[in-house]
mmCIF file of C-alpha atoms and ligand atoms in Angstrom:
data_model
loop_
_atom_site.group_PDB
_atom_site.id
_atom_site.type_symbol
_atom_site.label_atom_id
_atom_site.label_comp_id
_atom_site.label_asym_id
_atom_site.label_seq_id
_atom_site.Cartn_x
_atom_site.Cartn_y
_atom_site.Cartn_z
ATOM 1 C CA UNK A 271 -67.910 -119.799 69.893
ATOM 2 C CA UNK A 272 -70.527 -117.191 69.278
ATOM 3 C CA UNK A 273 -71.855 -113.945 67.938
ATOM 4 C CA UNK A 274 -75.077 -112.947 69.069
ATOM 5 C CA UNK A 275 -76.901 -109.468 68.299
ATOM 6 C CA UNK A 276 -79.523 -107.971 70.742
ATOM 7 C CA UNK A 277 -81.543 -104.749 70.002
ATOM 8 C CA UNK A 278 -78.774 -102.957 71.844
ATOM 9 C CA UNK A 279 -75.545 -104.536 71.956
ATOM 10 C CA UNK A 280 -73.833 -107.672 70.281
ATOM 11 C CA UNK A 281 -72.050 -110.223 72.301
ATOM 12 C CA UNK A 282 -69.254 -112.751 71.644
ATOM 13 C CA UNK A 283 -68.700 -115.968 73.619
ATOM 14 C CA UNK A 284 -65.473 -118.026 73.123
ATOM 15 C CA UNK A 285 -64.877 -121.059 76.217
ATOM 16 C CA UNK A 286 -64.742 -118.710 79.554
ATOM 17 C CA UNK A 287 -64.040 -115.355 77.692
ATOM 18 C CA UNK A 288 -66.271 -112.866 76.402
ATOM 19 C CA UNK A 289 -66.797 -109.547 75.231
ATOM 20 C CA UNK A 290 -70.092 -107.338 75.064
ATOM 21 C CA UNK A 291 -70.379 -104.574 72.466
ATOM 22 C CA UNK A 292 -73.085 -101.742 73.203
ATOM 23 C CA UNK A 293 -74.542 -100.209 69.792
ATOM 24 C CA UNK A 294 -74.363 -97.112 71.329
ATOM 25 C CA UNK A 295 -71.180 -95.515 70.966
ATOM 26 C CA UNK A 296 -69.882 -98.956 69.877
ATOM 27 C CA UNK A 297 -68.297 -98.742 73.598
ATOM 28 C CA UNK A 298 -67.468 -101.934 74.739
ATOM 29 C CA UNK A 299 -68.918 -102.348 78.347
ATOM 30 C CA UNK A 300 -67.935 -106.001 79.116
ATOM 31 C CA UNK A 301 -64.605 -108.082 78.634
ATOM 32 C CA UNK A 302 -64.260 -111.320 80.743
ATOM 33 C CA UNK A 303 -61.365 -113.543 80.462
ATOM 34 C CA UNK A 304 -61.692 -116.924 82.352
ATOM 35 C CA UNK A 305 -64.829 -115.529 83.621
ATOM 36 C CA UNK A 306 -63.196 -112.506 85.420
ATOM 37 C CA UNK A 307 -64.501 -109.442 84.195
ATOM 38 C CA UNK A 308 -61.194 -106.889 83.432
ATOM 39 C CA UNK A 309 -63.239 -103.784 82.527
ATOM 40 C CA UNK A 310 -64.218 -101.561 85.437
ATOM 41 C CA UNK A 311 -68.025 -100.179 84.351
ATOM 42 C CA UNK A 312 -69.721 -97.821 86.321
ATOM 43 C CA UNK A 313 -73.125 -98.932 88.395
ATOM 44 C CA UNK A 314 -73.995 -95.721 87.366
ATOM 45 C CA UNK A 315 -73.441 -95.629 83.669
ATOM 46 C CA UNK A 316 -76.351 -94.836 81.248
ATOM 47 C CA UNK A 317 -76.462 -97.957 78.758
ATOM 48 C CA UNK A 318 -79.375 -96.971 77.326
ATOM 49 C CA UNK A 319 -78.043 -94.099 74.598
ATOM 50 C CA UNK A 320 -78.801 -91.118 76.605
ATOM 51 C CA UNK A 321 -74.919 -90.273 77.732
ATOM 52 C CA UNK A 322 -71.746 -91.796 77.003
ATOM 53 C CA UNK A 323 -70.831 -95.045 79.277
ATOM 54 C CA UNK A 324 -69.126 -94.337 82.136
ATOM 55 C CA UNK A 325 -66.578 -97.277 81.889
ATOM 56 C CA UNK A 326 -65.848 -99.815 79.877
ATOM 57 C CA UNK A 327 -64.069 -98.597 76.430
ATOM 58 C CA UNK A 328 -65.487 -95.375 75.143
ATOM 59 C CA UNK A 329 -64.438 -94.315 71.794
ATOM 60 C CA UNK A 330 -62.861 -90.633 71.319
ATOM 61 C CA UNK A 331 -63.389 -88.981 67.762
ATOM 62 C CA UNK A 332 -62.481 -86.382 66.739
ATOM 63 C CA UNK A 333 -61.570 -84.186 69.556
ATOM 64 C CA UNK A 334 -59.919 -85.371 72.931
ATOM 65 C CA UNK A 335 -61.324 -82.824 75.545
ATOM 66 C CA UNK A 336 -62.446 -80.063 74.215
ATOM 67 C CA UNK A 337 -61.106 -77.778 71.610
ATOM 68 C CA UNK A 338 -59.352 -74.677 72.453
ATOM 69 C CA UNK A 339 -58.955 -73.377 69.017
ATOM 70 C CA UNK A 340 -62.364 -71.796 68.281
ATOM 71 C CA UNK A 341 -61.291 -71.469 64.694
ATOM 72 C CA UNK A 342 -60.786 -75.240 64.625
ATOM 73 C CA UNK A 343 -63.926 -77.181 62.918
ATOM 74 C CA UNK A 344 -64.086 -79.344 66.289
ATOM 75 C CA UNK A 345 -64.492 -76.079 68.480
ATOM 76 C CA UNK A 346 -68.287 -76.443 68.806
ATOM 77 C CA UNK A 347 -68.057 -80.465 69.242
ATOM 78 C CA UNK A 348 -69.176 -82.293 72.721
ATOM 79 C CA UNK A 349 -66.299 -82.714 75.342
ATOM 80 C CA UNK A 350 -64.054 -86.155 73.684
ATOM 81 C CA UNK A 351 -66.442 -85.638 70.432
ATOM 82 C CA UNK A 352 -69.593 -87.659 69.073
ATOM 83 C CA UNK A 353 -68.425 -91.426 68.293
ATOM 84 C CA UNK A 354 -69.307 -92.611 72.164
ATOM 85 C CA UNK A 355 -72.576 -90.722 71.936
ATOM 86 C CA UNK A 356 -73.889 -91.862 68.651
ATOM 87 C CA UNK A 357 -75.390 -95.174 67.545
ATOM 88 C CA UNK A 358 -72.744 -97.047 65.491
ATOM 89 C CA UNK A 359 -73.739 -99.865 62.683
ATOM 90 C CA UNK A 360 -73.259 -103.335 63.340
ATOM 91 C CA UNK A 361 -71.446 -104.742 60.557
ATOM 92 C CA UNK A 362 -71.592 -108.344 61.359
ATOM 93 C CA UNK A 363 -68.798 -110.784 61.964
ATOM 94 C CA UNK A 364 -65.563 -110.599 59.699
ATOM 95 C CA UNK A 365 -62.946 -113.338 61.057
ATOM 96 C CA UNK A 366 -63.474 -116.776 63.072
ATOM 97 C CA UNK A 367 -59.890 -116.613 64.478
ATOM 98 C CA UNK A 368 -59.473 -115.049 66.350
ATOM 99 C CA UNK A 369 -63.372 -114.278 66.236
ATOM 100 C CA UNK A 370 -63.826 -110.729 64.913
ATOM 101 C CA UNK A 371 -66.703 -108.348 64.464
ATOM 102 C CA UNK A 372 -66.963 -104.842 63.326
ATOM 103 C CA UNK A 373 -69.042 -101.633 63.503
ATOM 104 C CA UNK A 374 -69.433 -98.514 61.009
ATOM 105 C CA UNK A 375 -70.043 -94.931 61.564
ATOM 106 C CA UNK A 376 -70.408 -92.272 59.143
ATOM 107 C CA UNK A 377 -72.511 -88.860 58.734
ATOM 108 C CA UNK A 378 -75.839 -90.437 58.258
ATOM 109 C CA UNK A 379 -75.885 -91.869 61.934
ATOM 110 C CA UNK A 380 -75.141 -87.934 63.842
ATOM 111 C CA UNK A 381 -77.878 -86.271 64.842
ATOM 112 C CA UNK A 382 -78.401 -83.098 62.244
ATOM 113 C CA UNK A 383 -76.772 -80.759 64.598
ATOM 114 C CA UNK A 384 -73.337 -83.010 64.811
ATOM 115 C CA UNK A 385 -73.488 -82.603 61.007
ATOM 116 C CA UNK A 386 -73.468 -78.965 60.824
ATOM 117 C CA UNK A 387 -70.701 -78.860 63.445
ATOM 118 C CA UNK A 388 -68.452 -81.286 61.593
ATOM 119 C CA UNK A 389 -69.572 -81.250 58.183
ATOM 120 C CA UNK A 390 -67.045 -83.961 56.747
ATOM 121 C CA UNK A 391 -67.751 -87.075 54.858
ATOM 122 C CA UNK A 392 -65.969 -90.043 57.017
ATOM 123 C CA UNK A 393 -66.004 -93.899 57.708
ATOM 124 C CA UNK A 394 -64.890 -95.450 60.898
ATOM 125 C CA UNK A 395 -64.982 -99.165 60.504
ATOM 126 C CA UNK A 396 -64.325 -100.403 64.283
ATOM 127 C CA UNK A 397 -62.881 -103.826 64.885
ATOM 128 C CA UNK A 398 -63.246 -105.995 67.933
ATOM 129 C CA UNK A 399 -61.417 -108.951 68.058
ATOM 130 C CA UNK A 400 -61.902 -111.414 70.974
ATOM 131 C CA UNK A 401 -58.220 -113.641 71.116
ATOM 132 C CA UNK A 402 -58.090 -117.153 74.045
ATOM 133 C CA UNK A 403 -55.366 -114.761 75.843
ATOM 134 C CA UNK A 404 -56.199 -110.909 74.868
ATOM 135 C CA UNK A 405 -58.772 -108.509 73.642
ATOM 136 C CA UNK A 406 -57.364 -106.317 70.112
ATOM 137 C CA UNK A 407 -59.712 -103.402 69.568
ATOM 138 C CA UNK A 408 -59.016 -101.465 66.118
ATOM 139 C CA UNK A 409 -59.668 -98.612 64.284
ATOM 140 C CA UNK A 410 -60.079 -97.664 60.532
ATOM 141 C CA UNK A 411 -60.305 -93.407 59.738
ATOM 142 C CA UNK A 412 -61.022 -92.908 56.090
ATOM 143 C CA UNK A 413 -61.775 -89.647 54.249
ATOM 144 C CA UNK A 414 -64.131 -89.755 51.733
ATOM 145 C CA UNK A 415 -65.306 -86.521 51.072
ATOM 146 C CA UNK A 416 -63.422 -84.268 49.093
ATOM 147 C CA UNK A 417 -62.101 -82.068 51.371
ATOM 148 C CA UNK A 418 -59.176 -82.863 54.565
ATOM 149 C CA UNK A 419 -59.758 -82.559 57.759
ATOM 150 C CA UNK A 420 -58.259 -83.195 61.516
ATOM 151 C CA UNK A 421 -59.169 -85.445 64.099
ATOM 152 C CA UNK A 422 -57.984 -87.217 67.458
ATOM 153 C CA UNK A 423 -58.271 -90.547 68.237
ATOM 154 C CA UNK A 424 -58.264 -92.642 71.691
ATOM 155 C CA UNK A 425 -59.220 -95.852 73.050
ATOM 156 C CA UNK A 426 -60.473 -94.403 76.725
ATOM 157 C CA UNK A 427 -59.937 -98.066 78.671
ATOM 158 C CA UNK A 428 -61.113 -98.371 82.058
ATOM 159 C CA UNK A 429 -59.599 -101.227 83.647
ATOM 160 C CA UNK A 430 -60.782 -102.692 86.627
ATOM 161 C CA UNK A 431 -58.123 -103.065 89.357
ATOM 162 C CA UNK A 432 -57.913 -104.512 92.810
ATOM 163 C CA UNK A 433 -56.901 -101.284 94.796
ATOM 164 C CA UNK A 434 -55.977 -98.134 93.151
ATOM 165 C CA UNK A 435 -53.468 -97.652 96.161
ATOM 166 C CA UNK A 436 -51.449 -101.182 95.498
ATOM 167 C CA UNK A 437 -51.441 -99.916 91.491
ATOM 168 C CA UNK A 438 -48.304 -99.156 89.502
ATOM 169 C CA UNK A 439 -47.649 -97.916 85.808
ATOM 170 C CA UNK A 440 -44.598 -99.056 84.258
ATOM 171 C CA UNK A 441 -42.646 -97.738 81.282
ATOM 172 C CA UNK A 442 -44.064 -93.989 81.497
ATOM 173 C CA UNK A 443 -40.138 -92.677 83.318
ATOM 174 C CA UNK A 444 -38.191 -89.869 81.325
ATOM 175 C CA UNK A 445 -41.612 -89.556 79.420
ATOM 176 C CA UNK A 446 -42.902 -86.020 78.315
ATOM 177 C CA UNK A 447 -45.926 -85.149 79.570
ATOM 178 C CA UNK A 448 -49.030 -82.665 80.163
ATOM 179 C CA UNK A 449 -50.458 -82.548 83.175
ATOM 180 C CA UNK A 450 -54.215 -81.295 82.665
ATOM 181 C CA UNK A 451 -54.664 -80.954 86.559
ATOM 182 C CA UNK A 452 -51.650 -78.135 86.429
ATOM 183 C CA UNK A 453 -51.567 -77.318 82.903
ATOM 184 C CA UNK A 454 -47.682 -77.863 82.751
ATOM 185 C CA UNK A 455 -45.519 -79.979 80.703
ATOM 186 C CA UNK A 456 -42.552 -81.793 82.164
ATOM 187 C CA UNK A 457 -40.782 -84.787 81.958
ATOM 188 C CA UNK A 458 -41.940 -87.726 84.278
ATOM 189 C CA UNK A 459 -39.379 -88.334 86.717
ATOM 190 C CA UNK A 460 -41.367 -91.306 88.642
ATOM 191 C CA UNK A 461 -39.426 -94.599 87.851
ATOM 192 C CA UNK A 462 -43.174 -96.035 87.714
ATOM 193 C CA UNK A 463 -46.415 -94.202 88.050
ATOM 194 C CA UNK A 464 -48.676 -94.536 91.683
ATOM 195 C CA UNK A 465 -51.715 -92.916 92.580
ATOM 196 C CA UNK A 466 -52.345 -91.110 95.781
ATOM 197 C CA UNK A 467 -54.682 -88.311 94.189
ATOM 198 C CA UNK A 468 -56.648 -87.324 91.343
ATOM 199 C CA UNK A 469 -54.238 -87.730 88.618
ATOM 200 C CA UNK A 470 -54.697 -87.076 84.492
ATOM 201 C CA UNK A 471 -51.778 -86.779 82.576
ATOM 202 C CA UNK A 472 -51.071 -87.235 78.670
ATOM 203 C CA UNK A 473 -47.958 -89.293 78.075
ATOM 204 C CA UNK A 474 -46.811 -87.803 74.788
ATOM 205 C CA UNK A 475 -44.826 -89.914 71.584
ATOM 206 C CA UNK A 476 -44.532 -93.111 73.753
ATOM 207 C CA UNK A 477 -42.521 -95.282 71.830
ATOM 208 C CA UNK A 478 -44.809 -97.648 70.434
ATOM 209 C CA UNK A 479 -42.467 -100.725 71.099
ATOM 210 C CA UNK A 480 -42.689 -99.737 74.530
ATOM 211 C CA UNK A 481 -45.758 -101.820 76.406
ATOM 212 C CA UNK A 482 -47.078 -100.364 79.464
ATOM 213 C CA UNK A 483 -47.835 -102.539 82.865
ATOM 214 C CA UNK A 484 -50.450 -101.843 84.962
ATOM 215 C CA UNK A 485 -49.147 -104.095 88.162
ATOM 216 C CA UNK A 486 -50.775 -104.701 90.666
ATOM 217 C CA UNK A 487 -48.798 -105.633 94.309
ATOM 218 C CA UNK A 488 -45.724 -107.020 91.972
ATOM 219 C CA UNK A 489 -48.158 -109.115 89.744
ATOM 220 C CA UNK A 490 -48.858 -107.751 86.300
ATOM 221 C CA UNK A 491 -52.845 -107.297 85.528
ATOM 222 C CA UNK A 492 -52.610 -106.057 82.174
ATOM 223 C CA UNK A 493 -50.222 -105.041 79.204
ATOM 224 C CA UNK A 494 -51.401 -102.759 76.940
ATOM 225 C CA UNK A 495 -49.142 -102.771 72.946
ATOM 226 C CA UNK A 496 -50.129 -99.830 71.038
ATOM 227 C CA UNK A 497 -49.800 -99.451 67.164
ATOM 228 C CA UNK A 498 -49.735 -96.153 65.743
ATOM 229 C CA UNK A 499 -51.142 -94.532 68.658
ATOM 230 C CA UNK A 500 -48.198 -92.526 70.149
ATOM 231 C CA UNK A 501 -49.763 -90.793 73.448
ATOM 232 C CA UNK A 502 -51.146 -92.558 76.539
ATOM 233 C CA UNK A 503 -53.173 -90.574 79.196
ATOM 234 C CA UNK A 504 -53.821 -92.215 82.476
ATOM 235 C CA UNK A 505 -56.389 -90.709 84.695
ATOM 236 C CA UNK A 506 -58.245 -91.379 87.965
ATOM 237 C CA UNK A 507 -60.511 -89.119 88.870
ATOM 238 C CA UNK A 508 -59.933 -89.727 93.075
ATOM 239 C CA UNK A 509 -62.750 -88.726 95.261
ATOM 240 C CA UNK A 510 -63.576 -85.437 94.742
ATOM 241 C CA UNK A 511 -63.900 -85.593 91.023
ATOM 242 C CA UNK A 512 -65.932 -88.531 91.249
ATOM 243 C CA UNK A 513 -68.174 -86.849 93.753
ATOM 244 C CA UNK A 514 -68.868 -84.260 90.884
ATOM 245 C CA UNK A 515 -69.846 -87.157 88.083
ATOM 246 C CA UNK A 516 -73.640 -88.209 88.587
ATOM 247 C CA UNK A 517 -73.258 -91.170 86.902
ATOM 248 C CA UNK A 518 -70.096 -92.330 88.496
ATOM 249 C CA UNK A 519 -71.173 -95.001 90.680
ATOM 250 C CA UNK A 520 -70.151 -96.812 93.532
ATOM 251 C CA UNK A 521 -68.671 -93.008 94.757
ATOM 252 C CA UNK A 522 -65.761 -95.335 96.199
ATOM 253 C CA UNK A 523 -65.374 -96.808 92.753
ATOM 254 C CA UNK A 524 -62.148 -94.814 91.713
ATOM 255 C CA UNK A 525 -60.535 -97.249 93.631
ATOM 256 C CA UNK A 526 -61.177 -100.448 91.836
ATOM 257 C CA UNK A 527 -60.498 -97.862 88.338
ATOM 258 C CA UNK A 528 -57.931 -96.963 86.149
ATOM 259 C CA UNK A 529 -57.928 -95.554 82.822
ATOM 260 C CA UNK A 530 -54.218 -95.738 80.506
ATOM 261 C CA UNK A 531 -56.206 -94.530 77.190
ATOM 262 C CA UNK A 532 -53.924 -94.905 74.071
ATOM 263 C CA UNK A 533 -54.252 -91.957 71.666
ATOM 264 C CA UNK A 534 -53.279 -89.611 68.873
ATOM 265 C CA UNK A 535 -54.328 -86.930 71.291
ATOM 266 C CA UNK A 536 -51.094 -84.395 71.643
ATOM 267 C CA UNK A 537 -51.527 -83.328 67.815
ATOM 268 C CA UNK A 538 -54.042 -84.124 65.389
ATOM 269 C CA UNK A 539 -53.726 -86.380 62.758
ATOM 270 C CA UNK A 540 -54.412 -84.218 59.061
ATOM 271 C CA UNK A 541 -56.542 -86.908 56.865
ATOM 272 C CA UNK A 542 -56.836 -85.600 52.828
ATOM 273 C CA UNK A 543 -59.565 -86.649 50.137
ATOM 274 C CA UNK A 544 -60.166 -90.625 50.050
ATOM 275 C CA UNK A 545 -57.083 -91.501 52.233
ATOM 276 C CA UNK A 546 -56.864 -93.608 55.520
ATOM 277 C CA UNK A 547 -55.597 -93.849 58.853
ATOM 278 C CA UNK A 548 -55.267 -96.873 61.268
ATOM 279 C CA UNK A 549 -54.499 -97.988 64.838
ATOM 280 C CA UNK A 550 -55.023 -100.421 67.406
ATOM 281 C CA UNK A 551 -54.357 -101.586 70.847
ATOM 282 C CA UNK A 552 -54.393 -104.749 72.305
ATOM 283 C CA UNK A 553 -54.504 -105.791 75.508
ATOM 284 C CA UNK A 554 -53.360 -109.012 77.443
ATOM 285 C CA UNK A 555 -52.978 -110.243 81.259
ATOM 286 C CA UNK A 556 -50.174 -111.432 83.312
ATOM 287 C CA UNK A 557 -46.353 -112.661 82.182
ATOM 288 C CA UNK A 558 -43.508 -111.108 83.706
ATOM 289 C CA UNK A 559 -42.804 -107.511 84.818
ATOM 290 C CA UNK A 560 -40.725 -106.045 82.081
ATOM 291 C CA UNK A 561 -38.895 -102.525 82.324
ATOM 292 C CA UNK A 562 -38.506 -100.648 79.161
ATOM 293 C CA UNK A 563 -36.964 -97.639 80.678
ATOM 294 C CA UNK A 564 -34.478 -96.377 78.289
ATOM 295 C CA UNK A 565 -35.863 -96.910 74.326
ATOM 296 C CA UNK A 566 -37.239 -93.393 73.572
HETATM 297 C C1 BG6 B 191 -59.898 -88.359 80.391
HETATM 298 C C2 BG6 B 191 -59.425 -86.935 80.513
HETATM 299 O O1 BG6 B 191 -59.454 -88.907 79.193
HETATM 300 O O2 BG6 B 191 -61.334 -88.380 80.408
HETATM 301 C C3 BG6 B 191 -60.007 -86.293 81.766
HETATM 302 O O3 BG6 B 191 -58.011 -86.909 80.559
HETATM 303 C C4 BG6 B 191 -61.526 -86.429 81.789
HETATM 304 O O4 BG6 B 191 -59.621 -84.925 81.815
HETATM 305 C C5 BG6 B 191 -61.891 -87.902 81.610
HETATM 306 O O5 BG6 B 191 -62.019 -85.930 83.012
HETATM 307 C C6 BG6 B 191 -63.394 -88.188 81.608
HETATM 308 O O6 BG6 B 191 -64.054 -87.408 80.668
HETATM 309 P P1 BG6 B 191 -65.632 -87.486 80.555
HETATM 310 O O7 BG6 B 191 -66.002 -86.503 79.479
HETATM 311 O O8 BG6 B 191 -65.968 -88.902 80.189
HETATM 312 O O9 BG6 B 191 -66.167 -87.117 81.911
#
């Protein structure tokens, strides 16, 4: 079992898993488990801080998307916000089991302009914990300025998968949700979710008992358990869209992608003076398919 830090990134080894932490928008760009990776990354992505990864677990804060508000302090704020493009703290290690390390960000590490846009004093302590059988990521929002202010949150997973076209999603049925590619709400009718096109939807108030499959020809992948994080947006971006992103690489990658990104995304989450906010997801492989269909 190890921690080691590079210039750039940190890594942990523990038997045949291992996770790999880039500085840099504390995105994690590398989980293996039994040697396998289970994060799709892009051959394309920029690790070296001049864009956010394509892949691996980008970190949203504070604004999913962008803002349509242009009253709202986050109006002027990057597309999904500055915490995957800035350079977080590493904070060193904080558990041995399961072996856990964590990064900080606050208002000294934006760039000046990020500052004037989003003038708020803030820590994010992000923790990474690296279980035998799963991988926990989990955040920590606290105010400590003096005045309140609104953010989203979401884990933006991209899991690697087989074939896109063999995928499922279960436990998304009866579900209301946005779809971004129409701009409507509705209720999801599909008794599980499959992908012939581009597809981006946000799940909204997902009962957080509720874990979502990703299954892959009958076998489950991956199970994703969500705490405090009540919306789940699953995108693939298909071919067309992926044509249009320079740094998405292989072009035919959006089949071996998927992203389920648990969020606070449909509403923002109002933090006051000195208090804090926390979530987490964790994610594990394999075990049985299990259908959650009717808890709302
Ligand atoms: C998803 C959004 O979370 O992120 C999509 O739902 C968006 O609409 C995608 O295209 C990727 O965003 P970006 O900024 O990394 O290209």
């Amino acid at each position: 079992m190890s921690v080691e830090e590079f210039d750039d990134k940190v890594l942990i080894v523990n038997g045949s898993s291992s996770v790999t932490i880039l500085k840099f928008g504390a995105s994690i760009i590398s989980w293996k488990l039994n040697n396998e990776e289970r994060l799709w990354l892009s051959s394309g992505a920029k690790l070296d801080g001049s864009k956010a990864v394509r892949g691996g677990i980008p970190l949203v804060f504070p604004i999913f998307g962008k803002q349509k508000d242009e009253k709202h302090p986050t109006f002027k704020l990057a597309q999904h916000g500055f915490a995957r493009n800035s350079t977080w703290e590493f904070l060193g290690q904080t558990s041995e089991s399961p072996i856990t390390i964590q990064f900080g960000l606050g208002p000294e590490n934006l760039n000046k302009e990020t500052q004037e846009i989003w003038p708020y004093d803030f820590t994010l302590i992000y923790s990474v914990s690296l279980h035998e059988d799963k991988l926990v990521t989990q955040i920590e929002v606290e105010n400590t300025g003096t005045q309140a202010f609104e953010f989203n949150w979401l884990f933006h997973t991209y899991y690697k998968i087989p074939d896109i076209t063999d995928t499922l999603v279960n436990n998304l049925v009866d579900q209301q949700c946005f779809d971004q590619l129409v701009n409507q709400q509705y209720v999801e009718k599909a008794p599980v979710i499959s992908f012939h096109e581009e597809f981006d939807r946000v799940y909204k108030n997902v009962n957080q008992d509720k874990i979502l499959q990703i299954v892959d020809k009958g076998k489950v992948l991956y199970n994703l358990k969500r705490t405090n994080l009540p919306d789940s947006v699953v995108w693939n971006p298909w071919i067309k869209k992926s044509e249009g992103m320079a740094d998405f690489e292989p072009k035919d990658g959006y089949l071996n992608m998927l992203c389920v990104e648990p969020g606070h995304v449909n509403s923002m989450i109002l933090l006051n003076s000195k208090d804090k906010w926390n979530a987490s997801q964790e994610i594990s492989t394999g075990g049985e398919i299990k259908v959650q269909a009717n808890i709302y």
